[in-house]
PDB file of C-alpha atoms in Angstrom:
ATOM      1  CA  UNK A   1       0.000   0.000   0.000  1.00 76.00           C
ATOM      2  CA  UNK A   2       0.749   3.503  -0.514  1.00 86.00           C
ATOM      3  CA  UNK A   3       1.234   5.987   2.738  1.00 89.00           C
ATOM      4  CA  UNK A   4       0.244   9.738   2.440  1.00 87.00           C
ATOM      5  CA  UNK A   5       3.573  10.732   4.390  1.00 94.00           C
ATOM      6  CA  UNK A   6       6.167   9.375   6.106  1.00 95.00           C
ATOM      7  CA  UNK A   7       7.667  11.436   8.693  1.00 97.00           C
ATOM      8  CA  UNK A   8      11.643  10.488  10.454  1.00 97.00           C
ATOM      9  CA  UNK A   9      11.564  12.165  13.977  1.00 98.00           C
ATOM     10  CA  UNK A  10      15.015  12.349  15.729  1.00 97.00           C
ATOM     11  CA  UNK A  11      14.468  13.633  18.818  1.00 97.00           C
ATOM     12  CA  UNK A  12      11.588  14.238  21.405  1.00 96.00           C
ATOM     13  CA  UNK A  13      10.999  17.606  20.504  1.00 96.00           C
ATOM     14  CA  UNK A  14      10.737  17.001  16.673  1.00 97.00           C
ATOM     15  CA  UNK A  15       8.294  14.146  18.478  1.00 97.00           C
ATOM     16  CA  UNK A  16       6.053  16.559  19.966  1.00 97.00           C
ATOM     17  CA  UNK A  17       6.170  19.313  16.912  1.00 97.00           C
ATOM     18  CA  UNK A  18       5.109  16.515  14.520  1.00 98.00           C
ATOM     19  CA  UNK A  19       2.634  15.428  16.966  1.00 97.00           C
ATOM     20  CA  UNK A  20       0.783  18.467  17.705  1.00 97.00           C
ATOM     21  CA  UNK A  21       0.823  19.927  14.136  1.00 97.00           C
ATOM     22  CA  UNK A  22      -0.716  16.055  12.971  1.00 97.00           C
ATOM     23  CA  UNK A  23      -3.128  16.536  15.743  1.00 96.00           C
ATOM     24  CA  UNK A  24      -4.300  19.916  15.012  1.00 96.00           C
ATOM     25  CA  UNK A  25      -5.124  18.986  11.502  1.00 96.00           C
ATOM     26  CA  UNK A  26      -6.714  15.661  12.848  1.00 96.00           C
ATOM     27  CA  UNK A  27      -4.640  13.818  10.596  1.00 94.00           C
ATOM     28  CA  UNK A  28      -4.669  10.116  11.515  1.00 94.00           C
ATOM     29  CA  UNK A  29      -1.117   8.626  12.591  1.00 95.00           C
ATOM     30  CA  UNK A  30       0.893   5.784  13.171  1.00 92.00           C
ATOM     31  CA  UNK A  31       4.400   5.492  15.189  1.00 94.00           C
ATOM     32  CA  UNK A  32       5.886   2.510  13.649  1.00 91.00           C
ATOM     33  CA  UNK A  33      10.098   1.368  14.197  1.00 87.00           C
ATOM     34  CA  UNK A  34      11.279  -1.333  11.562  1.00 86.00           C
ATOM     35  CA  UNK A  35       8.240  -2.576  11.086  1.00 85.00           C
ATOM     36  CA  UNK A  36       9.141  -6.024  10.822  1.00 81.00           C
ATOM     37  CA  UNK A  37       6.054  -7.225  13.306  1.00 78.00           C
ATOM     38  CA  UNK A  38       3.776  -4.974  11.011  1.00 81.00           C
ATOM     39  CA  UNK A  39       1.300  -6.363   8.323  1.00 81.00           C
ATOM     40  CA  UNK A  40       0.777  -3.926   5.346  1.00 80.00           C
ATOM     41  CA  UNK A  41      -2.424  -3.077   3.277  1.00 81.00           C
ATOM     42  CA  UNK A  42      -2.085  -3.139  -0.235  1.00 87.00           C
ATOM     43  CA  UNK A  43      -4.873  -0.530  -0.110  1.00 88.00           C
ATOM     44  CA  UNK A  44      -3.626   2.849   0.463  1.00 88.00           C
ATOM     45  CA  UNK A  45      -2.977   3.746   4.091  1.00 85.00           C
ATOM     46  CA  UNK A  46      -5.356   6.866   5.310  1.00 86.00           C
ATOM     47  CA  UNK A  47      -2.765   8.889   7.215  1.00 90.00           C
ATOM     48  CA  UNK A  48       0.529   9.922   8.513  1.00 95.00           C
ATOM     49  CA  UNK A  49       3.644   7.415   9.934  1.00 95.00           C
ATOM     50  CA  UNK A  50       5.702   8.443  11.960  1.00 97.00           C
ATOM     51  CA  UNK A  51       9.642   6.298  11.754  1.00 96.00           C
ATOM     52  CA  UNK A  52      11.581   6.766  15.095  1.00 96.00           C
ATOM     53  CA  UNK A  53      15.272   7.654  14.395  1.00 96.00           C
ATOM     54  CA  UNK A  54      18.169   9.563  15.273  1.00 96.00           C
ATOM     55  CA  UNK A  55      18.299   9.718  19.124  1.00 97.00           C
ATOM     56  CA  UNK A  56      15.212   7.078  19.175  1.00 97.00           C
ATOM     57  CA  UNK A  57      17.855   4.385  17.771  1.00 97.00           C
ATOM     58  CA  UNK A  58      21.033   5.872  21.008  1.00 97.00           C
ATOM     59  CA  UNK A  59      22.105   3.279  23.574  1.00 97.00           C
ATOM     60  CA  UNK A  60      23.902   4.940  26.438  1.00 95.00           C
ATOM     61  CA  UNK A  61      25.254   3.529  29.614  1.00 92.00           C
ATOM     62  CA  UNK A  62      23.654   5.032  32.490  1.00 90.00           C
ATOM     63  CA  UNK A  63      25.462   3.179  35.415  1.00 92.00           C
ATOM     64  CA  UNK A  64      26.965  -0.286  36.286  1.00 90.00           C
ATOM     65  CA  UNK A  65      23.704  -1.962  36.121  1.00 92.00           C
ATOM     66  CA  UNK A  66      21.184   0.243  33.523  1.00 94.00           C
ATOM     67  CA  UNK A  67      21.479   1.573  30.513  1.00 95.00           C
ATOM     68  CA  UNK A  68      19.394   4.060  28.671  1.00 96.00           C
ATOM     69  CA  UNK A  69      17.956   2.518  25.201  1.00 97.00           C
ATOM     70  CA  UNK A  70      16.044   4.598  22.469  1.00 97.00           C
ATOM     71  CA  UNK A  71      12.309   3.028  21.420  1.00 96.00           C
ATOM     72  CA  UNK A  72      13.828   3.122  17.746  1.00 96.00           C
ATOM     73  CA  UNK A  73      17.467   0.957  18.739  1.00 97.00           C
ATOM     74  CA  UNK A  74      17.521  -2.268  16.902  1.00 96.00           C
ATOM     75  CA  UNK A  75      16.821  -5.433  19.923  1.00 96.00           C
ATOM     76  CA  UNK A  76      19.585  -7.570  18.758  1.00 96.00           C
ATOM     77  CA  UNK A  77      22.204  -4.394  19.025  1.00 97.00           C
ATOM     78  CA  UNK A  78      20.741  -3.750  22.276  1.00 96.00           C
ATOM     79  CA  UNK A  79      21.322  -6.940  23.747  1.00 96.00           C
ATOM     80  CA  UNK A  80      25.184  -7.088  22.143  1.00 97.00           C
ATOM     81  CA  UNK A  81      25.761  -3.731  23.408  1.00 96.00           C
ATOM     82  CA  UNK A  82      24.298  -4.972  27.562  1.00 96.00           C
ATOM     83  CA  UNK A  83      26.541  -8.275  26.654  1.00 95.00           C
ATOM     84  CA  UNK A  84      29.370  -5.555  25.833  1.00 95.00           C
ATOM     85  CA  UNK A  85      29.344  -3.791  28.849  1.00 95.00           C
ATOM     86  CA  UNK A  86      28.952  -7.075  30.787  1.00 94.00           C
ATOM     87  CA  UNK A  87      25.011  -6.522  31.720  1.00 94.00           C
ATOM     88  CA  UNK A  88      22.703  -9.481  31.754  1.00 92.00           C
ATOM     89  CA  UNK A  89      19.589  -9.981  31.682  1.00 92.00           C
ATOM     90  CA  UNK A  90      18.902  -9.455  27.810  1.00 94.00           C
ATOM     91  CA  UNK A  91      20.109 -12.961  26.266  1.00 94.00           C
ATOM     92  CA  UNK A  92      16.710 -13.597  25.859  1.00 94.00           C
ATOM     93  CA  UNK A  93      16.517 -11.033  22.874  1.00 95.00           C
ATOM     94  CA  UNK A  94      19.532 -11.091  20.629  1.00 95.00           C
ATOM     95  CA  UNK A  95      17.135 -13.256  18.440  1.00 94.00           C
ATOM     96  CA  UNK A  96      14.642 -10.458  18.377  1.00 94.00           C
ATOM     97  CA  UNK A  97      13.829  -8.720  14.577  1.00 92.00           C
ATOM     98  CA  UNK A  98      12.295  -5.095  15.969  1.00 93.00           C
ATOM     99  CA  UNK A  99      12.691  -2.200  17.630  1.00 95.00           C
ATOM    100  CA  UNK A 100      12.884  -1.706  21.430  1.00 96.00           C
ATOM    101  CA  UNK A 101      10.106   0.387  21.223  1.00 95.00           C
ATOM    102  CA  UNK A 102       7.927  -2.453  19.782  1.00 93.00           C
ATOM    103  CA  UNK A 103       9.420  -4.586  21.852  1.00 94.00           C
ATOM    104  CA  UNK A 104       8.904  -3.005  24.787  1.00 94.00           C
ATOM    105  CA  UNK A 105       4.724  -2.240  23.525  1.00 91.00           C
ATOM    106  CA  UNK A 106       4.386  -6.193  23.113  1.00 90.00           C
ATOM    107  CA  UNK A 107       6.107  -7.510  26.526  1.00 92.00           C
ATOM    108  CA  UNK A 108       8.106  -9.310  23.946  1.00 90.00           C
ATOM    109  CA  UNK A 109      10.641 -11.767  24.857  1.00 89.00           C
ATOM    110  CA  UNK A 110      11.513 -15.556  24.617  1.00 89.00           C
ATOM    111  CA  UNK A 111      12.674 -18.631  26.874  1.00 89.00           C
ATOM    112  CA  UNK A 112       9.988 -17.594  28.837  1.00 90.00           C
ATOM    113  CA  UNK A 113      11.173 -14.473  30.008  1.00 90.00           C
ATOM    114  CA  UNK A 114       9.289 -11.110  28.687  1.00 92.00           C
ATOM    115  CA  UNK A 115      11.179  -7.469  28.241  1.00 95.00           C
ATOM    116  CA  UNK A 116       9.420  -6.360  31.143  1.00 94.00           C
ATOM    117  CA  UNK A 117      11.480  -8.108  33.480  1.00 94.00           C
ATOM    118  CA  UNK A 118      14.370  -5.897  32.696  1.00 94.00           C
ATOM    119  CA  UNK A 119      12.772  -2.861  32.571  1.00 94.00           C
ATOM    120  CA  UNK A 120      12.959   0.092  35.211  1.00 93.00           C
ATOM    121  CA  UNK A 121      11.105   2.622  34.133  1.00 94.00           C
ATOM    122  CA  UNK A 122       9.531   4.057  30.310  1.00 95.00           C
ATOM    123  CA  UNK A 123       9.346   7.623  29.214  1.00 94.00           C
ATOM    124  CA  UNK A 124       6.454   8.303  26.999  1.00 93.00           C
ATOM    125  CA  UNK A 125       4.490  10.777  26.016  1.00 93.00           C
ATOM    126  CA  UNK A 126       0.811  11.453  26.993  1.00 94.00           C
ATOM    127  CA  UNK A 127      -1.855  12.775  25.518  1.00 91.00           C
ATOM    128  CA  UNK A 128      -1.051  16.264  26.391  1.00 95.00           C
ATOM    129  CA  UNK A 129       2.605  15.499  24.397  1.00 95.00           C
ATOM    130  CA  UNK A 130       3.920  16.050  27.998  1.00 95.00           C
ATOM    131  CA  UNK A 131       7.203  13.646  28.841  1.00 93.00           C
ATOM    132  CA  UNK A 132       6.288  11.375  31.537  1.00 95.00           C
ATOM    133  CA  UNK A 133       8.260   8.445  33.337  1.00 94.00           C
ATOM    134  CA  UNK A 134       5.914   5.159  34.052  1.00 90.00           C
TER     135      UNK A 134
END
């Protein structure tokens, strides 16, 4: 299917921009990472996506024990990079085609272990494009 636009944010500001300006027109969206969990139309798709990149896609070390990973970083780089620093925890999803993001949305996981066992906390935003921790 065809898409009206597609739209690469890099940061959370360019996040928000794109967000209000799509929402003041009330045009229809869609936040998607490497879509590789994502079944097409071959109709054409009524709306906006939105492709996380830049910053979305950083990893960055936060302490001894956590690190800080982007919704748009690639799982299986994700878990080299923990393996890397000598984190564990994350075995579970070198296997993993997506985006942490998606990953993260689905509890995904395997050997019986889901993503939400490793995580601490989310940022997001709400519906008021305000950055919130959960």
């Amino acid at each position: 299917g065809k898409v009206k636009q597609l739209i690469l944010v890099d940061d959370i500001d360019e996040l928000k921009q794109t967000l209000k300006k799509l929402n003041n027109k009330k045009i229809n969206y869609n936040i998607i990472g490497e879509t590789t969990n994502i079944l097409f139309t071959s109709s054409d798709i009524d709306g906006t996506l939105i492709k996380l990149s830049g910053d979305f896609r950083k990893i960055k070390k936060i302490n001894d024990t956590r690190l800080y990973v982007g919704a748009g970083c690639w799982v299986p780089r994700m878990a080299k990079t923990a393996m890397s620093y000598g984190l564990s925890g994350l075995e579970h999803t070198i296997g993993i085609p997506g985006s942490f993001g998606g990953l993260i949305r689905m509890n995904g996981g395997s050997q019986r272990r889901g993503i939400s066992e490793s995580i601490v906390n989310v940022s997001c935003i709400n519906d008021k494009l305000e950055l919130i921790k959960i």
